[in-house]
Coordinates of N, CA and C in Angstrom, one line a residue:
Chain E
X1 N -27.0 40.5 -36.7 CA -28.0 39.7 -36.1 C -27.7 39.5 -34.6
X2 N -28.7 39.6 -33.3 CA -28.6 39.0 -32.1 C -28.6 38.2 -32.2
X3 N -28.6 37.1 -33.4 CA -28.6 35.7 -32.8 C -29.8 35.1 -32.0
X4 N -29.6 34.3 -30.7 CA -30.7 33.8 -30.1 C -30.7 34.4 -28.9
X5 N -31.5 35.2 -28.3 CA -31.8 35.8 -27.1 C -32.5 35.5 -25.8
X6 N -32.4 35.3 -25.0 CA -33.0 34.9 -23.5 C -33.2 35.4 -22.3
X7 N -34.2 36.3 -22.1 CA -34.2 37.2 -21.0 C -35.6 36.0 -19.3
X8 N -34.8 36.4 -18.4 CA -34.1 37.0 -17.7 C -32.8 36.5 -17.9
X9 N -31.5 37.0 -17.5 CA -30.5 36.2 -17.4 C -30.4 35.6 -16.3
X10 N -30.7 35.8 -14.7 CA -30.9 35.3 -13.4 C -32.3 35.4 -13.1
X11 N -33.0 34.7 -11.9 CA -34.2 35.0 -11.7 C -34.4 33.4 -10.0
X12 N -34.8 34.2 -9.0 CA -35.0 33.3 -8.2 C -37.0 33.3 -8.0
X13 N -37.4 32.0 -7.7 CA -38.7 32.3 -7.6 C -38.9 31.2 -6.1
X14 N -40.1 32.1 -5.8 CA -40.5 31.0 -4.8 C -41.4 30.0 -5.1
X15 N -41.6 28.9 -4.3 CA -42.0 27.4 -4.9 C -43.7 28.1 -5.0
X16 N -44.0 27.6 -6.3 CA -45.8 28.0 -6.4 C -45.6 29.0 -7.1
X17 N -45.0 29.7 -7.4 CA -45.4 31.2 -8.3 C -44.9 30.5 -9.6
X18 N -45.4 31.8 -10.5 CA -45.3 31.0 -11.9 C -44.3 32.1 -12.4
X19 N -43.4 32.1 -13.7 CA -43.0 32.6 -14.0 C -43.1 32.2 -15.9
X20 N -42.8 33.5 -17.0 CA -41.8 33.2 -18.0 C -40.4 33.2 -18.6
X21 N -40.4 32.6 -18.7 CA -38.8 32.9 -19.6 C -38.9 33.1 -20.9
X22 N -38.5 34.1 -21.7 CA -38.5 34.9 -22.8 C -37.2 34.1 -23.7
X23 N -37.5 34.2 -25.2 CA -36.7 33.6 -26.0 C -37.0 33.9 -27.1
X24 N -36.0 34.3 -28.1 CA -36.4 35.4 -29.4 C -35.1 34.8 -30.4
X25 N -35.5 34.7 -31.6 CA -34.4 34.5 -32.5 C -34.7 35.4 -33.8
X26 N -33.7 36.2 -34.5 CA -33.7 37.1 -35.5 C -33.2 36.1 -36.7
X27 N -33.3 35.2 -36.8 CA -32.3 34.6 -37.8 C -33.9 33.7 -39.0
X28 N -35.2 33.7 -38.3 CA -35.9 33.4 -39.4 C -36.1 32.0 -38.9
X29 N -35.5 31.3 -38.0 CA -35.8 29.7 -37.8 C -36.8 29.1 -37.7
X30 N -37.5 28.0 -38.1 CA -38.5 27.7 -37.9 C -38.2 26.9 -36.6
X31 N -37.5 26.0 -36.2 CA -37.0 25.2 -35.4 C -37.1 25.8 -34.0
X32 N -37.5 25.8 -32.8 CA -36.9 26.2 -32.0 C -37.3 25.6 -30.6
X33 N -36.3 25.5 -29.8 CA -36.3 24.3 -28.5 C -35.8 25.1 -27.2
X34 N -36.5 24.2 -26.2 CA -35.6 24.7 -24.5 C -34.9 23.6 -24.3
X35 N -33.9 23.5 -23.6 CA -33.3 22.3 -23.1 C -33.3 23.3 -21.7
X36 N -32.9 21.9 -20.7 CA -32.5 22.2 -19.0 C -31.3 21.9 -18.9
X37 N -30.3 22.3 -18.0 CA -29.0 21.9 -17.9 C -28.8 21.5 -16.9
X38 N -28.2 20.3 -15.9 CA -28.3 20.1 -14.3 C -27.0 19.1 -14.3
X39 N -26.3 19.7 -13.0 CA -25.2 18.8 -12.8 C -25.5 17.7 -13.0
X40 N -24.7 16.7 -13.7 CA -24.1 15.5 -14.1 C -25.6 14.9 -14.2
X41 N -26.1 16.0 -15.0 CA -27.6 15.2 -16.2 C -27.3 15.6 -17.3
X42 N -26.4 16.9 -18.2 CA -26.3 17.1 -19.6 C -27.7 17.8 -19.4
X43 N -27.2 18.1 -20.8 CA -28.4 19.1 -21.5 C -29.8 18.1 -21.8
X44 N -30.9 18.3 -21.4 CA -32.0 17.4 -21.9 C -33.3 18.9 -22.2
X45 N -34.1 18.2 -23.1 CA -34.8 18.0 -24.1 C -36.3 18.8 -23.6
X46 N -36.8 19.8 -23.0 CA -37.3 20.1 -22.3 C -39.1 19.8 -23.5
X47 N -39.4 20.9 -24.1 CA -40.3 21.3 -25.4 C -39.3 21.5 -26.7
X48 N -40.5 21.7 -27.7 CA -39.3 22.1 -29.2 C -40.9 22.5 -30.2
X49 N -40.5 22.9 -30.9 CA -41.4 23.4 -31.8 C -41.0 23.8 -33.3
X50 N -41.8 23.3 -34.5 CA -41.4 23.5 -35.8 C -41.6 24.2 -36.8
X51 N -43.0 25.1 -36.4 CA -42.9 26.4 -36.6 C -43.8 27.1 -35.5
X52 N -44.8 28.2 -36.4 CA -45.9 28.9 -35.7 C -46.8 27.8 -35.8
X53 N -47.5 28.0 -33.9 CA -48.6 27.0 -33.9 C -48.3 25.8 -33.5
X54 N -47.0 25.1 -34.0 CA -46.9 23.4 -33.7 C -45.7 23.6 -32.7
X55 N -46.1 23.0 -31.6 CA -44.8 22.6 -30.4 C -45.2 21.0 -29.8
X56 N -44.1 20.6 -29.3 CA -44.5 19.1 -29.2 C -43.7 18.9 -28.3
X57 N -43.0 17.9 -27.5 CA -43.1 17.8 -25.5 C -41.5 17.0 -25.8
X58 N -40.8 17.8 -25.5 CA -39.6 16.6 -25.8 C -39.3 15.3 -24.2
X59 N -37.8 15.5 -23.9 CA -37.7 14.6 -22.9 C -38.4 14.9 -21.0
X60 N -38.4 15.9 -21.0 CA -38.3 16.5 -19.6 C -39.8 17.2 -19.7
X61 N -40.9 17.4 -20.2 CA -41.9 18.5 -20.4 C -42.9 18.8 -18.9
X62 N -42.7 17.6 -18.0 CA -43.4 18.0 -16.9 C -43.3 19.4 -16.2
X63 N -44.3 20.2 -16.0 CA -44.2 21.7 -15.0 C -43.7 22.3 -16.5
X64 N -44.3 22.4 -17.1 CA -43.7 23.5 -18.2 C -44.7 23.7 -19.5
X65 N -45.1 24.7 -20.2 CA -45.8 25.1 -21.1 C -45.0 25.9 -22.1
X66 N -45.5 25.1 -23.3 CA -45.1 26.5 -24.2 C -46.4 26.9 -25.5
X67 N -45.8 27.6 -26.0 CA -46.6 28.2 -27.0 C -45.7 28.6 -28.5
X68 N -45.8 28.6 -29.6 CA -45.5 29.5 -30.4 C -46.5 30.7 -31.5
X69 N -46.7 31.6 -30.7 CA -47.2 32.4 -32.4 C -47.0 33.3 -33.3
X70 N -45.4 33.1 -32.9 CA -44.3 33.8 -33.9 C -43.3 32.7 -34.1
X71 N -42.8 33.1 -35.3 CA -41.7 32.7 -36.0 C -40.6 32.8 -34.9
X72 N -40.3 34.1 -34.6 CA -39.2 35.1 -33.7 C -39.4 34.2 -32.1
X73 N -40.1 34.0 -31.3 CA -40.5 34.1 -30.2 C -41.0 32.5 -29.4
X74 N -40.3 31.9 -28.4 CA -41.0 31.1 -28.4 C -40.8 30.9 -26.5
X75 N -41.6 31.4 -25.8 CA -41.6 31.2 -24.5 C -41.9 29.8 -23.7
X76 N -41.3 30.0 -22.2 CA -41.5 29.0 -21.6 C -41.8 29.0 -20.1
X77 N -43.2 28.7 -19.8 CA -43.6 29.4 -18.8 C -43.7 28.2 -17.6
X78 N -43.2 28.6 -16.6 CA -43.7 27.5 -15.7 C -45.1 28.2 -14.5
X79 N -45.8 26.6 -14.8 CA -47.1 27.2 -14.1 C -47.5 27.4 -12.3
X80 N -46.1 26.6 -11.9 CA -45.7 26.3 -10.5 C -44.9 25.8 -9.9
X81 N -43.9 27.0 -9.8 CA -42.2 26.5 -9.9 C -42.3 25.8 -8.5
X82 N -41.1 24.4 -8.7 CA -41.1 24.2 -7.4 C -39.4 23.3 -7.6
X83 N -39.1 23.6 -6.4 CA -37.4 23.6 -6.4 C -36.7 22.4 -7.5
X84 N -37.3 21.3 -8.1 CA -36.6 20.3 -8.8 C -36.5 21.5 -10.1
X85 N -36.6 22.5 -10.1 CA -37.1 23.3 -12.0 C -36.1 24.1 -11.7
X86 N -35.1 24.3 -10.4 CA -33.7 25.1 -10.1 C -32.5 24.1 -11.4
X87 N -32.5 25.0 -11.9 CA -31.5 24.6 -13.4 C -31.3 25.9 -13.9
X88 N -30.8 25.8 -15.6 CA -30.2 27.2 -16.0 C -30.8 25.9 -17.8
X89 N -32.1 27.3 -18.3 CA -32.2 27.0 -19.4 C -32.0 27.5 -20.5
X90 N -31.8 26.8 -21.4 CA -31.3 27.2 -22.6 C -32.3 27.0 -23.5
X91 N -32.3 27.9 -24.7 CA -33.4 28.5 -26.0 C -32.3 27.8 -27.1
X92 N -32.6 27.2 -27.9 CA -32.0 27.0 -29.2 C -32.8 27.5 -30.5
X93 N -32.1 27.2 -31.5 CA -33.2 27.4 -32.7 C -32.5 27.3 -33.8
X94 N -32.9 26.6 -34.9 CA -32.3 26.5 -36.7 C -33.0 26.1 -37.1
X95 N -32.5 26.2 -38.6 CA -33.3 26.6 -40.0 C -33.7 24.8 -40.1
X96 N -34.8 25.0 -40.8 CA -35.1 23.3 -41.4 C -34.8 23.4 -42.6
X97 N -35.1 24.4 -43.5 CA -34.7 24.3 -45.3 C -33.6 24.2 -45.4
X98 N -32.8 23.6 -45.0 CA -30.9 23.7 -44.8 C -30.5 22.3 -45.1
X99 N -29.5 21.9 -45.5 CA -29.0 20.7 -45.3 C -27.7 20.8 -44.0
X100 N -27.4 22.1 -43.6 CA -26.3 22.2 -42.6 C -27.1 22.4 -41.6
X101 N -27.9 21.7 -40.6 CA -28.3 22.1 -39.1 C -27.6 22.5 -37.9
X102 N -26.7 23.3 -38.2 CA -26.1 23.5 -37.0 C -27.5 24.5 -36.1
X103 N -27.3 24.0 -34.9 CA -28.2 24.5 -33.8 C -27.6 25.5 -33.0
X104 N -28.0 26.9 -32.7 CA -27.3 28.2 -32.2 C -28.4 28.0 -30.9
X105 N -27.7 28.5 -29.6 CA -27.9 28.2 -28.5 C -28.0 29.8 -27.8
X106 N -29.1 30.2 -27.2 CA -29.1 31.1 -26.5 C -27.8 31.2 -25.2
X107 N -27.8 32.7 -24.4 CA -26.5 32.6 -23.4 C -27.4 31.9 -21.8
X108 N -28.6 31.8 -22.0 CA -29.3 30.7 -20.7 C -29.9 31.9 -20.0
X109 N -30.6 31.0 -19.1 CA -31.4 31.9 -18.2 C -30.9 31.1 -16.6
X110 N -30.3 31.4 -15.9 CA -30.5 30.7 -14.3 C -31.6 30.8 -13.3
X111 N -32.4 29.7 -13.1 CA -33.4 30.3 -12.1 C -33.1 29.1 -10.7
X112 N -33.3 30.0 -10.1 CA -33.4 29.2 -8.4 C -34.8 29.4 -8.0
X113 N -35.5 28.2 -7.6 CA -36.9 27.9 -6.5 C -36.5 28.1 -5.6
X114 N -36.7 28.5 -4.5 CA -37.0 28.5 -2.8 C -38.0 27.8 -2.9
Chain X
X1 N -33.4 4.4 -26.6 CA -32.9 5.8 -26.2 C -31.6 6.0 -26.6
X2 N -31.2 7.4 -27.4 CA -30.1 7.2 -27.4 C -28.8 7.5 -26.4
X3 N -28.0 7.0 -26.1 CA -27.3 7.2 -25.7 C -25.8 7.9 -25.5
X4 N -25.5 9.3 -24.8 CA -23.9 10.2 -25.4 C -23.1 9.8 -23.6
X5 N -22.0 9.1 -24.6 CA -20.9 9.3 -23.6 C -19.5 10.2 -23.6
X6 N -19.2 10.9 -23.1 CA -17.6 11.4 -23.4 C -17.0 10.9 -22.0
X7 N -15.8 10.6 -22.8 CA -14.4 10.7 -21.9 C -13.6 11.4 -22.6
X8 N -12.3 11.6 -22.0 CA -12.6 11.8 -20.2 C -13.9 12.8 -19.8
X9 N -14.3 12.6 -18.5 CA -14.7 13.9 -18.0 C -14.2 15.1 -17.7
X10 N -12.8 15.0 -17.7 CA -11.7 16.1 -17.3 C -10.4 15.9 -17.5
X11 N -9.9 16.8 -18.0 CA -8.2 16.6 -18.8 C -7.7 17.7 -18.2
X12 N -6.5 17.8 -18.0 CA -5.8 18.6 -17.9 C -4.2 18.6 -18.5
X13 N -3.8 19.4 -19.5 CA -2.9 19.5 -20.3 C -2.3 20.5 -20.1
X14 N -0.7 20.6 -20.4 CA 0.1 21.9 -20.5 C 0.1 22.6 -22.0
X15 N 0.0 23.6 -22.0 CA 0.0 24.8 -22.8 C 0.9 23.8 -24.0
X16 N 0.3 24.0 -25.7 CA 1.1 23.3 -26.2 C 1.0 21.6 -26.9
X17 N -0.1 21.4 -26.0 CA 0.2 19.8 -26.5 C -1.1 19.6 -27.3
X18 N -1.4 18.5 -28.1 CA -2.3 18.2 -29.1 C -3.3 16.8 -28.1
X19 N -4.6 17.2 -28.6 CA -5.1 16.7 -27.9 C -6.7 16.0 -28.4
X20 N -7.2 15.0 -27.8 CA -8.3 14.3 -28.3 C -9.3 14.0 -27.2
X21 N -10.9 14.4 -27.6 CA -11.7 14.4 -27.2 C -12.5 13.2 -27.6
X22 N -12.7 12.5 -26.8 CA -13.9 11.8 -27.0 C -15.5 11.4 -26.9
X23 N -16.5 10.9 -27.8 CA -17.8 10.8 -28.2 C -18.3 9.7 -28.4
X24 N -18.9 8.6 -27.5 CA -19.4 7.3 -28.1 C -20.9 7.6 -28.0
X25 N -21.8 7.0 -28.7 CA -23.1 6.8 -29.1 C -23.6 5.8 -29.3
X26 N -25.4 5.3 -29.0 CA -25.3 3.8 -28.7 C -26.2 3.6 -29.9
X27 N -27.4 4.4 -30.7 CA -27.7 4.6 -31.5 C -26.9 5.0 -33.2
X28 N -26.7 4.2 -33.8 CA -25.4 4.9 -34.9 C -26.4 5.1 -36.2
X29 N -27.4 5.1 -36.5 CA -28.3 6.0 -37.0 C -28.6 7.6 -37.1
X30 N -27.4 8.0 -36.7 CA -27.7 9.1 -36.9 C -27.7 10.0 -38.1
X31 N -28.5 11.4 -37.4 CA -28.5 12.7 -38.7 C -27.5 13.4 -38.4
X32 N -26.8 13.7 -37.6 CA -25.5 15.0 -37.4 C -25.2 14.8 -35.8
X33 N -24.0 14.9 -35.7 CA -23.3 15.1 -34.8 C -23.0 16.7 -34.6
X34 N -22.6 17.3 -33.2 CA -22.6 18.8 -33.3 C -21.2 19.1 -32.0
X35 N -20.5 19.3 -32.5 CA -19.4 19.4 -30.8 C -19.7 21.4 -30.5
X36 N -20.0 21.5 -29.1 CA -20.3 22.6 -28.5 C -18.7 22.8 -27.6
X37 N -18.8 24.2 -27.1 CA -18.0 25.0 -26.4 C -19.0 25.3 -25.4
X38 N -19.0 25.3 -24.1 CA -19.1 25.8 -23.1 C -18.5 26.5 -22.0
X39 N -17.9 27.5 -21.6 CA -17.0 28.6 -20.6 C -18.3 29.0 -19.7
X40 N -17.6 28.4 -18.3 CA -18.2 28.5 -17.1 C -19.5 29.8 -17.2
X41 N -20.3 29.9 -17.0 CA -21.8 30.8 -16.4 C -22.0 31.3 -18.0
X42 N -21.6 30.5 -19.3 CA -21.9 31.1 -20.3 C -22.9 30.0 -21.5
X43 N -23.6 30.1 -22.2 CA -24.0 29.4 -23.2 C -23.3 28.8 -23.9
X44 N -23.8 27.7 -24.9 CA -23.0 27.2 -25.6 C -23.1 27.8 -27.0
X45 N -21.1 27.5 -27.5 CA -20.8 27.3 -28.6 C -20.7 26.9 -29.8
X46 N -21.5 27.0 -30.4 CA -21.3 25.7 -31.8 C -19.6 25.4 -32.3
X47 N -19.4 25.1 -32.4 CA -18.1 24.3 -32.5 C -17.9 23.9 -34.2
X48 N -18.4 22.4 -34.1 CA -18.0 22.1 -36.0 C -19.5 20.6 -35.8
X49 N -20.4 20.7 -36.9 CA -21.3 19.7 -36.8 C -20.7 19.1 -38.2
X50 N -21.1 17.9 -37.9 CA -20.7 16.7 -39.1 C -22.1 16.0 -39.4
X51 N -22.1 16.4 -40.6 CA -23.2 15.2 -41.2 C -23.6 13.9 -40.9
X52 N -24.2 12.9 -41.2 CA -24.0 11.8 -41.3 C -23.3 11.1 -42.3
X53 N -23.4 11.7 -43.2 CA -22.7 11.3 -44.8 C -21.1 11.8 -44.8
X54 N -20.5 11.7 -43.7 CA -19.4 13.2 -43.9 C -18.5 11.6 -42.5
X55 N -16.9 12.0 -42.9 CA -16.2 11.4 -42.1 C -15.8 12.8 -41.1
X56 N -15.4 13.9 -41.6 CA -14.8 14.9 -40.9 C -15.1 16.2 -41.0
X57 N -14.8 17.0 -39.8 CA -14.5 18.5 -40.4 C -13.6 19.2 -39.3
X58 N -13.2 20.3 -40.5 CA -12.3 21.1 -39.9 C -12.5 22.3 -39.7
X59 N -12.0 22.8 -38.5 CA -12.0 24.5 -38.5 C -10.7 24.8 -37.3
X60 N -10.0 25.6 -38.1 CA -9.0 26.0 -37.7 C -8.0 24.8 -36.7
X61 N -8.0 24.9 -35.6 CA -7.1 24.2 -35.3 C -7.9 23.1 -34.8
X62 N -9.3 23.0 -34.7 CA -9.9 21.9 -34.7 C -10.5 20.9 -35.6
X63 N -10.0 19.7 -35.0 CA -10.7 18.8 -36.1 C -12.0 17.3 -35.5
X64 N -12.4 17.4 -35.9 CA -13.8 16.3 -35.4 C -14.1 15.7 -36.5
X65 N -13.9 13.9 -35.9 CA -14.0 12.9 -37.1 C -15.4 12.1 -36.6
X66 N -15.6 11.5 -37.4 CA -17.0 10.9 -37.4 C -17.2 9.1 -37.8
X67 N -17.1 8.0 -36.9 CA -17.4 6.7 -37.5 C -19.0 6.2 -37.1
X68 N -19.7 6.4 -37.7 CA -20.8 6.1 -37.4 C -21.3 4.6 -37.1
X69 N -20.3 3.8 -37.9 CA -20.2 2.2 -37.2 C -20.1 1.6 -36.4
X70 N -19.5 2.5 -35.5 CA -18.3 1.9 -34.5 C -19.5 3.2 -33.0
X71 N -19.8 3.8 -33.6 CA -20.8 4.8 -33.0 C -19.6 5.9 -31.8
X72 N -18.7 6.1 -32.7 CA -17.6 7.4 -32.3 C -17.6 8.6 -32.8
X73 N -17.1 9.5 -32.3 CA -16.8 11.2 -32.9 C -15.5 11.1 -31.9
X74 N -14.5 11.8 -32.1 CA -13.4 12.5 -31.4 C -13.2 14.0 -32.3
X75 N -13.1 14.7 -30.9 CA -12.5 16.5 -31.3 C -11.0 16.4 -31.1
X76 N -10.3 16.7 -32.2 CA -8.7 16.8 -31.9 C -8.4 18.2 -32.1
X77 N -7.6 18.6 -30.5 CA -7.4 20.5 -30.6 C -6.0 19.9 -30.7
X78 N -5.6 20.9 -31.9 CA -3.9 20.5 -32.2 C -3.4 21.9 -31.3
X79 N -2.5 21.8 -31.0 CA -1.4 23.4 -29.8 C -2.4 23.9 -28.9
X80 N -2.8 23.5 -28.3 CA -4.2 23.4 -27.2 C -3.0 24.8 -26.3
X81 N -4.3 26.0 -26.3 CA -3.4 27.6 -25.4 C -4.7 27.3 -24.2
X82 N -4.4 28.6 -23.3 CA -5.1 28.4 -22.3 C -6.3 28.6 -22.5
X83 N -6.5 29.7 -23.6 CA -8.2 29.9 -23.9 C -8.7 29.0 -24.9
X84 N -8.2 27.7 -24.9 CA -9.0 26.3 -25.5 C -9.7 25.9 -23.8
X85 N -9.2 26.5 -22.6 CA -10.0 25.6 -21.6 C -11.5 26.1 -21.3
X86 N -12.1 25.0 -21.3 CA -13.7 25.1 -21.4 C -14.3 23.8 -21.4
X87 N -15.6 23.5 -20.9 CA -16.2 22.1 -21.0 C -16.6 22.1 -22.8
X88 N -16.1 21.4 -23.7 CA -16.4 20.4 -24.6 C -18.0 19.4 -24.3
X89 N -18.7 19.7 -25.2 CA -20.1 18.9 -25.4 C -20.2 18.3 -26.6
X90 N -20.4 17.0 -26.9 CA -20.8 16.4 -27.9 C -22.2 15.9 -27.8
X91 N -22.8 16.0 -28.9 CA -24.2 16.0 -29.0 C -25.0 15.7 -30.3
X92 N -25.7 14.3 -30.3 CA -26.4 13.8 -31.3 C -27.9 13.8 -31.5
X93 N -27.9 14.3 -32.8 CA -29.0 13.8 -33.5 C -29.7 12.5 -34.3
X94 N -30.7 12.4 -34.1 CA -31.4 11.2 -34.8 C -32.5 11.6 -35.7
X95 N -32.9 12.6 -35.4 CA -33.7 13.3 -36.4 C -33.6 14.5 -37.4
X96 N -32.5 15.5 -36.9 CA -32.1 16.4 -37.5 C -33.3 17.8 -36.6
X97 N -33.8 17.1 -35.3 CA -34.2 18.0 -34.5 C -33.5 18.1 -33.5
X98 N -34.4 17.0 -32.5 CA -33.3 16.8 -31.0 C -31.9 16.8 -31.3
X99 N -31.5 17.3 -29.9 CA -30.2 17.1 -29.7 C -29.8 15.9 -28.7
X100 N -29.2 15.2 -28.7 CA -29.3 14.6 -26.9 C -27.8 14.6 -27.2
X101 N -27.6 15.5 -25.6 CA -26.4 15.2 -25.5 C -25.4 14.6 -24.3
X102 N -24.0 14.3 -24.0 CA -23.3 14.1 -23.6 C -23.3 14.7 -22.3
X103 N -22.5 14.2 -21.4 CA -22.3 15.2 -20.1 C -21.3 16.2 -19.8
X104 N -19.9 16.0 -21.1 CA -19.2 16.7 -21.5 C -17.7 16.2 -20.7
X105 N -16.9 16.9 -21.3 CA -15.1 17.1 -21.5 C -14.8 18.5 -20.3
X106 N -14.3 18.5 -19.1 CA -13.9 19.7 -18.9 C -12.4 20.1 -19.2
X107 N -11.9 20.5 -20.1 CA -10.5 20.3 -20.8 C -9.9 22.1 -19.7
X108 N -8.8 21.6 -19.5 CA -7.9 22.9 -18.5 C -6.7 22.4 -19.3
X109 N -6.5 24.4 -19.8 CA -5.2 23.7 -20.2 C -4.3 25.0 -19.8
X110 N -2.8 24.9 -19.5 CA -2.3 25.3 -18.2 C -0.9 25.9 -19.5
X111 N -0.3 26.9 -18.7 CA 0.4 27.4 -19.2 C 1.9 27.2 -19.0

């Protein structure tokens, strides 16, 4: 198994363009989330989603969309990057029928605004 | 809201010694606790998650305990080598979705 996947791995954009970030998991999860990562803020909460179809806005959701209509696949597009969205995000994803939730973390994406 | 603190923010130990991480929480309701690995420009590692019903767990030379009263977790790396050094994340659940987590441990450990 790849596990959780995340393409681009780098990506600079300029302020106003939109971009996606790609996010794939082989493992069947129905679960699956972005978090942001930013000096001395920790990981927060960006969207999350519980299967196909249902996504819901976690801590941080401003400037950001998502969608699910795969199991596998759950992207995160910004509609108008602009430099506060310079961070490095991360894709998670796990199973719900489980009693062990451990959460598997994509290797991140870094993007820079100009 | 809930609340993750660790201390230290940064340790630095010699090759060899045993060692303890810490995790306080302001919410003690929780569904699972989850300690990550992080290595500079890389994603995280799942590490060892603890139930809520669970005092501990082990994997190999790590061990992470759980008081949910007291709203603590500590990671204890027993013979801590140099490739234990990495930022440490602890990170809770309340739902058995979110995560919220801590700001992390950067542990260096020196040969």
């Amino acid at each position: 198994n790849a596990g959780v996947t995340q393409t681009p791995k780098f990506q600079v954009l300029k302020t106003g363009q939109s971009m996606t970030l790609q996010c794939a998991q082989d493992m069947n999860h129905e679960y699956m989330s972005w978090y942001r990562q930013d000096p001395g803020m920790g990981l927060r909460l960006i969207h999350y989603s519980v299967g196909a179809g249902i996504t819901d806005q976690g801590e941080v959701p401003n400037g950001y969309n998502v969608s699910r209509s795969t199991t596998e696949d759950f992207p995160l597009r910004l509609l108008s990057a602009a430099p506060s969205q310079t961070s490095v995000y991360f894709c998670a994803s796990k199973a719900l029928a489980t009693t062990y939730n451990e959460q598997f973390f994509g290797p991140g994406t870094r993007l820079t605004v100009l | 809201k809930q609340e993750v603190t660790q201390i230290p923010a940064a340790l630095s130990v010699p090759e060899g010694e045993n060692l303890v991480l810490n995790c306080s929480f302001t919410d003690s309701a929780i569904y699972n606790l989850q300690w990550f690995r992080q290595d500079p420009g890389k994603g995280l590692t799942s590490l060892l998650l603890i139930q809520s019903s669970q005092r501990e767990q082990t994997s190999g030379r790590l061990n992470a305990s759980l008081d949910k009263s007291s709203g603590r977790s500590t990671l204890y790396i027993a013979a801590s080598q140099p490739g234990d050094s990495a930022t440490y994340l602890c990170a809770v659940s309340n739902s058995g979705y979110a995560l919220n987590f801590g700001k992390g441990t950067s542990l260096l450990v020196t040969p």
